[in-house]
Coordinates of C-alpha atoms and ligand atoms in Angstrom, one line a residue:
M22 CA -22.3 -185.5 133.7
T23 CA -21.7 -187.9 136.2
R24 CA -18.5 -189.0 136.4
E25 CA -16.7 -192.4 137.0
P26 CA -15.0 -193.0 140.3
G27 CA -11.3 -192.7 140.0
I28 CA -11.2 -190.6 136.9
A29 CA -9.4 -187.4 137.3
E30 CA -11.4 -184.1 136.4
P31 CA -10.3 -183.0 132.6
A32 CA -7.7 -180.7 131.9
V33 CA -9.4 -178.0 130.1
A34 CA -7.2 -175.2 128.7
G35 CA -9.3 -172.2 128.7
A36 CA -13.1 -172.2 128.1
G37 CA -14.7 -174.3 125.1
A38 CA -11.4 -176.1 124.5
P39 CA -12.5 -179.7 126.0
T40 CA -9.9 -181.2 123.3
Q41 CA -6.6 -180.2 122.7
F42 CA -5.0 -181.3 119.7
S43 CA -1.2 -181.4 119.1
V44 CA 1.1 -182.1 115.8
L45 CA 4.3 -184.3 117.2
A46 CA 5.8 -184.9 113.4
T47 CA 5.1 -184.2 110.0
A48 CA 5.9 -186.7 106.8
A49 CA 7.7 -184.9 103.6
G50 CA 8.0 -185.8 100.2
P51 CA 6.1 -185.8 97.2
G52 CA 2.2 -186.2 97.5
I53 CA 3.0 -187.2 101.8
R54 CA 1.0 -184.8 104.1
A55 CA 1.0 -187.7 106.7
R56 CA 1.1 -186.2 110.6
L57 CA 1.5 -187.9 114.0
G58 CA -0.4 -186.1 116.6
R59 CA -2.3 -186.6 119.9
V60 CA -6.0 -185.7 120.8
E61 CA -6.2 -185.2 124.8
T62 CA -10.1 -185.7 125.6
T63 CA -11.6 -185.8 128.8
H64 CA -11.1 -189.1 129.1
G65 CA -7.9 -189.7 127.8
V66 CA -5.4 -189.4 125.1
V67 CA -5.7 -190.5 121.3
E68 CA -2.7 -190.7 119.6
T69 CA -3.1 -190.2 115.9
P70 CA -3.4 -191.7 113.3
Q71 CA -5.8 -193.8 114.7
F72 CA -8.8 -196.3 114.1
M73 CA -11.7 -195.7 116.1
P74 CA -13.8 -199.2 116.5
V75 CA -17.6 -198.9 115.9
G76 CA -20.0 -199.7 119.0
T77 CA -23.0 -199.5 116.7
N78 CA -25.6 -199.9 120.0
A79 CA -22.9 -199.2 122.8
T80 CA -21.1 -202.1 121.9
V81 CA -18.7 -203.1 119.6
K82 CA -20.2 -206.9 118.5
A83 CA -19.4 -209.5 120.3
L84 CA -16.7 -208.0 122.3
D85 CA -16.9 -206.6 125.6
P86 CA -14.6 -203.6 126.9
A87 CA -11.6 -205.9 128.1
D88 CA -11.6 -207.8 124.5
L89 CA -11.5 -203.9 123.3
E90 CA -8.6 -202.7 125.4
A91 CA -6.8 -205.9 124.7
C92 CA -7.2 -205.0 121.1
G93 CA -5.4 -201.8 121.4
A94 CA -8.7 -199.6 121.2
T95 CA -8.2 -196.5 122.8
I96 CA -11.3 -194.9 121.7
V97 CA -14.8 -196.0 120.1
L98 CA -17.6 -194.5 118.0
A99 CA -21.2 -194.8 118.9
N100 CA -24.0 -194.3 117.0
T101 CA -26.7 -191.2 117.9
Y102 CA -29.3 -192.7 115.5
H103 CA -29.1 -196.1 117.2
L104 CA -29.4 -194.8 120.6
F105 CA -32.1 -192.2 120.1
L106 CA -34.4 -195.2 119.2
R107 CA -33.3 -197.6 121.8
P108 CA -32.4 -197.4 124.8
G109 CA -32.7 -193.6 124.0
H110 CA -30.6 -191.1 125.4
E111 CA -32.8 -189.7 128.2
R112 CA -32.2 -193.5 129.6
I113 CA -28.7 -193.6 129.2
E114 CA -28.4 -190.4 130.6
R115 CA -30.3 -191.5 133.8
L116 CA -28.3 -194.0 133.8
G117 CA -25.0 -192.2 134.3
G118 CA -24.0 -191.4 130.3
L119 CA -22.5 -193.5 127.9
H120 CA -19.2 -194.4 129.3
R121 CA -21.0 -195.7 132.5
F122 CA -24.0 -197.4 130.4
M123 CA -21.3 -199.4 128.2
G124 CA -18.4 -199.8 130.8
W125 CA -15.9 -197.8 128.9
D126 CA -13.5 -195.1 130.6
H127 CA -11.8 -194.0 127.8
P128 CA -12.7 -191.6 125.2
I129 CA -15.9 -191.9 123.0
L130 CA -17.1 -190.2 119.9
T131 CA -20.7 -190.4 118.5
D132 CA -22.0 -189.3 115.3
S133 CA -24.5 -187.1 114.7
G134 CA -27.0 -189.8 113.0
G135 CA -27.2 -188.0 109.6
F136 CA -25.6 -190.9 107.7
Q137 CA -27.6 -193.5 109.8
V138 CA -31.4 -191.6 108.7
V139 CA -30.2 -191.5 105.3
S140 CA -28.9 -194.9 104.6
L141 CA -31.1 -196.9 106.9
A142 CA -34.3 -195.2 107.7
D143 CA -37.3 -195.8 105.6
A144 CA -39.5 -192.8 104.2
R145 CA -37.1 -190.4 105.2
V146 CA -38.3 -186.3 104.4
I147 CA -35.5 -184.2 104.8
D148 CA -36.5 -180.7 105.0
E149 CA -34.8 -177.4 105.8
D150 CA -35.2 -177.8 109.6
G151 CA -34.6 -181.4 110.1
A152 CA -35.3 -185.2 108.7
T153 CA -38.3 -186.9 109.6
F154 CA -38.1 -190.6 109.0
R155 CA -39.6 -194.0 110.0
S156 CA -37.8 -196.0 112.5
H157 CA -35.8 -199.2 110.8
L158 CA -36.4 -201.0 114.4
D159 CA -40.5 -200.6 114.9
G160 CA -41.4 -198.6 111.7
S161 CA -42.7 -195.4 114.3
Q162 CA -42.6 -192.0 112.5
Q163 CA -39.3 -190.0 114.1
R164 CA -38.1 -186.9 113.5
L165 CA -34.0 -185.5 114.3
T166 CA -33.0 -181.9 113.9
P167 CA -29.6 -180.3 114.2
E168 CA -30.6 -179.3 117.7
L169 CA -32.1 -182.2 118.7
A170 CA -28.9 -184.1 117.5
I171 CA -26.6 -182.4 119.9
E172 CA -29.3 -182.8 122.8
V173 CA -29.2 -186.1 122.5
Q174 CA -24.9 -186.2 122.0
E175 CA -24.9 -184.0 125.2
A176 CA -27.2 -186.4 126.9
L177 CA -25.5 -189.2 125.9
G178 CA -22.0 -187.5 127.3
P179 CA -19.3 -188.9 124.4
D180 CA -15.9 -186.7 124.5
I181 CA -16.5 -185.7 121.2
A182 CA -20.1 -184.8 119.5
V183 CA -20.9 -184.0 115.7
A184 CA -22.8 -182.0 113.9
F185 CA -25.7 -183.1 112.3
D186 CA -25.4 -183.2 108.5
H187 CA -27.1 -184.3 105.4
P188 CA -25.0 -186.5 103.3
V189 CA -25.3 -187.8 100.1
Y190 CA -23.4 -190.7 98.1
P191 CA -20.6 -189.3 96.1
S192 CA -22.4 -190.5 92.7
R193 CA -25.5 -188.3 93.5
P194 CA -26.0 -185.5 90.6
R195 CA -24.2 -182.0 91.2
A196 CA -27.5 -180.3 92.2
E197 CA -28.2 -182.9 95.0
V198 CA -24.8 -182.7 96.3
E199 CA -24.3 -179.2 96.5
D200 CA -28.4 -178.9 97.9
A201 CA -27.0 -181.4 101.0
M202 CA -24.0 -179.5 101.1
E203 CA -25.4 -176.2 101.4
R204 CA -28.2 -177.7 104.0
T205 CA -25.3 -179.2 106.0
H206 CA -23.5 -175.5 106.3
R207 CA -26.9 -173.9 107.6
W208 CA -27.2 -177.1 110.0
A209 CA -23.5 -177.1 111.2
E210 CA -24.0 -173.2 112.5
R211 CA -27.4 -174.7 114.2
S212 CA -25.7 -177.3 115.8
L213 CA -22.6 -174.8 116.9
A214 CA -25.6 -172.4 118.2
A215 CA -27.2 -175.5 120.5
H216 CA -24.0 -176.9 121.5
D217 CA -23.0 -175.8 125.1
R218 CA -21.5 -178.7 127.1
P219 CA -18.3 -177.7 128.0
D220 CA -16.4 -181.1 128.5
Q221 CA -17.5 -182.2 125.3
A222 CA -15.6 -181.3 121.5
L223 CA -17.9 -180.7 118.7
F224 CA -16.7 -181.5 115.4
G225 CA -18.1 -180.1 111.9
I226 CA -18.7 -182.4 109.0
I227 CA -17.4 -181.2 105.4
Q228 CA -19.5 -182.6 102.4
G229 CA -19.5 -181.5 98.8
G230 CA -18.8 -185.0 97.4
V231 CA -16.4 -185.7 94.8
D232 CA -16.8 -182.0 92.9
P233 CA -13.6 -180.4 93.7
E234 CA -15.1 -177.0 93.3
L235 CA -18.2 -177.9 95.9
R236 CA -15.6 -179.4 98.2
E237 CA -13.2 -176.4 98.3
R238 CA -16.5 -174.5 99.0
S239 CA -17.5 -176.8 101.9
T240 CA -14.0 -177.1 103.5
R241 CA -13.5 -173.2 103.3
F242 CA -17.0 -173.0 105.4
I243 CA -16.9 -175.7 107.8
A244 CA -13.2 -174.9 108.4
S245 CA -14.5 -170.8 108.9
L246 CA -16.6 -171.8 112.0
P247 CA -15.6 -172.8 115.4
F248 CA -15.6 -176.2 115.9
D249 CA -13.2 -178.4 117.5
G250 CA -12.1 -180.6 114.9
L251 CA -13.5 -181.5 111.4
C252 CA -14.8 -184.4 109.8
I253 CA -14.6 -185.3 106.2
G254 CA -18.0 -186.7 105.2
G255 CA -19.6 -188.1 101.8
L256 CA -16.4 -190.1 101.0
A257 CA -15.6 -194.0 102.0
G258 CA -19.1 -194.3 99.7
D259 CA -19.0 -195.2 96.0
E260 CA -16.5 -193.3 95.0
T261 CA -13.2 -194.9 93.3
P262 CA -9.7 -194.7 95.4
V263 CA -8.9 -192.1 92.7
Q264 CA -11.5 -189.8 93.1
R265 CA -11.2 -190.3 96.9
A266 CA -8.0 -189.3 96.8
D267 CA -8.6 -186.2 94.7
A268 CA -11.0 -185.0 97.0
L269 CA -8.6 -185.2 100.1
D270 CA -6.3 -183.1 97.3
V271 CA -8.3 -180.4 97.5
V272 CA -10.0 -180.6 101.5
V273 CA -6.3 -181.5 103.0
P274 CA -3.9 -178.2 101.4
L275 CA -6.8 -175.9 102.3
L276 CA -6.3 -177.2 105.8
A277 CA -2.7 -176.8 105.8
D278 CA -2.6 -174.4 108.7
D279 CA -5.3 -175.4 110.8
P280 CA -4.7 -176.8 114.1
R281 CA -7.8 -178.7 114.4
P282 CA -7.7 -182.7 113.8
R283 CA -8.9 -184.2 110.7
Y284 CA -11.4 -187.2 110.6
L285 CA -12.4 -189.0 107.1
M286 CA -15.7 -190.8 108.1
G287 CA -16.5 -194.7 107.1
L288 CA -13.1 -195.8 106.0
G289 CA -12.1 -199.1 107.3
S290 CA -9.6 -201.3 104.9
P291 CA -5.9 -201.1 105.9
A292 CA -5.1 -200.4 102.7
D293 CA -7.7 -197.5 102.4
L294 CA -6.4 -196.4 105.6
L295 CA -2.7 -195.9 104.8
E296 CA -3.3 -194.0 101.4
A297 CA -5.5 -191.5 103.5
V298 CA -2.8 -191.2 106.2
R299 CA -0.4 -190.1 103.6
H300 CA -2.9 -187.6 102.6
G301 CA -2.9 -185.9 106.2
I302 CA -5.8 -187.6 107.7
D303 CA -5.7 -188.4 111.8
L304 CA -8.8 -190.2 112.5
F305 CA -11.0 -193.1 111.1
D306 CA -13.7 -195.3 111.6
S307 CA -15.4 -198.4 110.3
V308 CA -17.4 -201.3 111.0
L309 CA -15.7 -203.2 108.0
P310 CA -13.1 -204.9 110.6
A311 CA -15.5 -206.6 112.5
R312 CA -18.1 -206.8 110.0
V313 CA -15.8 -208.9 107.7
A314 CA -14.4 -211.2 110.9
R315 CA -17.9 -211.9 111.2
N316 CA -17.9 -213.2 107.6
A317 CA -15.1 -215.2 108.8
Q318 CA -12.9 -213.1 106.7
L319 CA -9.3 -212.9 108.7
W320 CA -7.0 -210.3 107.7
I321 CA -3.1 -211.3 107.8
P322 CA -0.1 -209.2 106.3
G323 CA -0.4 -209.5 103.1
G324 CA -4.1 -210.4 102.4
R325 CA -6.6 -212.6 104.2
L326 CA -7.7 -216.0 105.2
N327 CA -11.3 -216.9 104.4
L328 CA -12.0 -219.3 107.6
R329 CA -15.2 -221.1 105.3
N330 CA -12.4 -222.8 103.2
A331 CA -12.5 -226.6 103.9
A332 CA -8.6 -226.5 103.7
F333 CA -8.6 -224.5 107.4
L334 CA -10.5 -227.2 108.9
D335 CA -7.1 -229.4 109.0
D336 CA -4.6 -226.4 109.9
P337 CA -3.2 -226.5 113.2
A338 CA -1.4 -223.2 112.7
P339 CA -2.7 -219.9 114.3
V340 CA -4.3 -217.3 111.9
Q341 CA -1.5 -215.3 112.4
E342 CA 2.0 -216.6 113.8
D343 CA 3.1 -212.9 115.6
C344 CA -0.3 -211.8 116.3
P345 CA -1.0 -211.2 120.5
C346 CA -4.4 -211.6 119.7
L347 CA -7.0 -213.6 121.9
L348 CA -7.5 -216.0 118.9
C349 CA -4.1 -216.5 118.0
R350 CA -2.6 -216.9 121.0
R351 CA -4.7 -219.6 122.0
F352 CA -6.4 -221.5 119.2
S353 CA -5.8 -222.7 115.8
R354 CA -7.3 -222.4 112.5
A355 CA -8.9 -225.3 112.5
Y356 CA -10.6 -224.7 115.6
L357 CA -11.9 -221.1 114.1
A358 CA -13.2 -222.7 111.0
H359 CA -14.8 -225.2 113.0
L360 CA -16.4 -222.7 115.3
F361 CA -17.9 -220.8 111.8
R362 CA -19.0 -224.1 110.6
A363 CA -21.1 -224.9 113.7
R364 CA -22.1 -220.9 114.0
E365 CA -20.6 -220.9 117.7
L366 CA -20.6 -217.4 119.1
L367 CA -17.2 -217.7 120.4
A368 CA -16.1 -217.4 116.4
Y369 CA -17.5 -214.1 116.2
R370 CA -15.6 -212.9 119.2
L371 CA -12.4 -214.3 118.1
A372 CA -12.4 -213.5 114.5
T373 CA -13.4 -209.7 115.6
C374 CA -10.5 -209.4 118.3
H375 CA -8.0 -210.5 115.8
N376 CA -9.3 -208.0 112.7
L377 CA -9.3 -205.5 115.1
T378 CA -6.0 -205.8 116.6
F379 CA -4.5 -206.1 113.5
T380 CA -6.0 -202.9 112.1
L381 CA -5.1 -201.0 115.7
D382 CA -1.4 -202.6 114.9
F383 CA -1.4 -201.6 111.6
M384 CA -1.9 -197.9 112.6
A385 CA 0.5 -198.6 115.6
R386 CA 2.9 -199.3 112.7
I387 CA 2.1 -196.1 111.1
R388 CA 2.5 -194.1 114.0
T389 CA 6.0 -195.7 114.9
A390 CA 7.1 -194.9 110.9
L391 CA 6.1 -191.3 111.4
R392 CA 7.8 -191.1 115.0
A393 CA 11.0 -192.6 113.5
G394 CA 10.8 -189.9 110.5
A395 CA 10.5 -192.8 108.2
F396 CA 7.2 -192.8 107.1
P397 CA 8.1 -192.5 103.0
E398 CA 10.5 -195.0 103.2
S399 CA 8.3 -197.5 105.1
L400 CA 5.2 -196.9 102.3
V401 CA 6.7 -200.0 100.9
S402 CA 6.4 -202.2 103.5
L403 CA 3.1 -200.9 105.0
R404 CA 1.5 -201.5 101.7
A405 CA 2.7 -204.7 101.7
R406 CA 1.4 -205.5 105.1
A407 CA -1.8 -204.0 104.1
G408 CA -2.1 -206.1 100.9
G409 CA -4.9 -205.6 98.5
V410 CA -7.3 -205.7 101.3
S411 CA -10.4 -203.1 100.3
R412 CA -13.0 -201.8 101.7
G413 CA -16.6 -203.3 100.2
E414 CA -15.7 -206.4 99.8
V415 CA -18.1 -209.1 101.8
A416 CA -19.6 -205.9 103.6
V417 CA -23.1 -207.6 103.4
E418 CA -24.5 -207.4 106.5
P419 CA -26.5 -204.0 107.7
A420 CA -24.5 -202.2 110.5
Ligands
ZN529 ZN1 -4.7 -212.7 116.1

């Protein structure tokens, strides 16, 4: 890997340990498994619980790296599927790797591409060896296997790579969920066998839908493998909040003594993040805060503002009085409402800065409560701050 000037060599504790995870505090109480921790990666430390903004095409839409830092981001996610198709992992490797390519010197996680193959690509055929599909960009036939997904991620060079999996929506029939889970297990072993980049961690994905028996089997199997962290996939789909909580009540107790970070893939609304933290999750990612921002939905304590509402055209107040973001420090609701109506590009940048600042500040508040030993007592105020905002609302644009 070509390293950026001024970036220290990673402190790798022993062979095969590109990340170190420490639990600093745990919260006790009925149904509470929240914990404070830190993940040390090749490019820096990530405090947990933490939210990872999604940079689909090696950019968080409308933001530059300085914006992301100002929002409080310490790690971002990039999409293997998208970068594999365009501009190509070999090109990014020739240009010095993903960190240099996107101008981001902090930690990066890449997902494996499994979710995008299932959710975005056309004419996909999953066989035992891999997935054949048509590119959503140009219709060309493409193929990803566990080995190639690892090769792509080793070329991209994120701090954390993820094993190739076969996700399905939680509502699919049990036989289909089980078949995909078993394939995910075989692909997990192949991903591990293929991975040999010593400065890069590899996380495995637990599947099993919302069936307790399948979730338990998948948790036991994936946790038995020498991954550096454990992803929980196949949720944040079409399950109910109760089904999600029940699935986490199966997975997390089985991992009670497991020393690795737990990452619930695809969850992004503050209310959902808080509940998952309560259940013991450390890491999250979602396009949701940025996507709803581009739809003029601004998250504020206790709810949201729809800047397309004509009432805001005359509102001189900031979107959120005490918010330190680029938008709220300098501009009014009236100005942002005008920018959205005029379809000015600045609207997307300012609104995205605000929603990510709100989300990352919310995670910081959760960590503060955990650090102070006051998480159970803080749940009421944290829930009030998260409001009723739930995933799924206004999520109409493709990733
Ligand atoms: Zn703001």
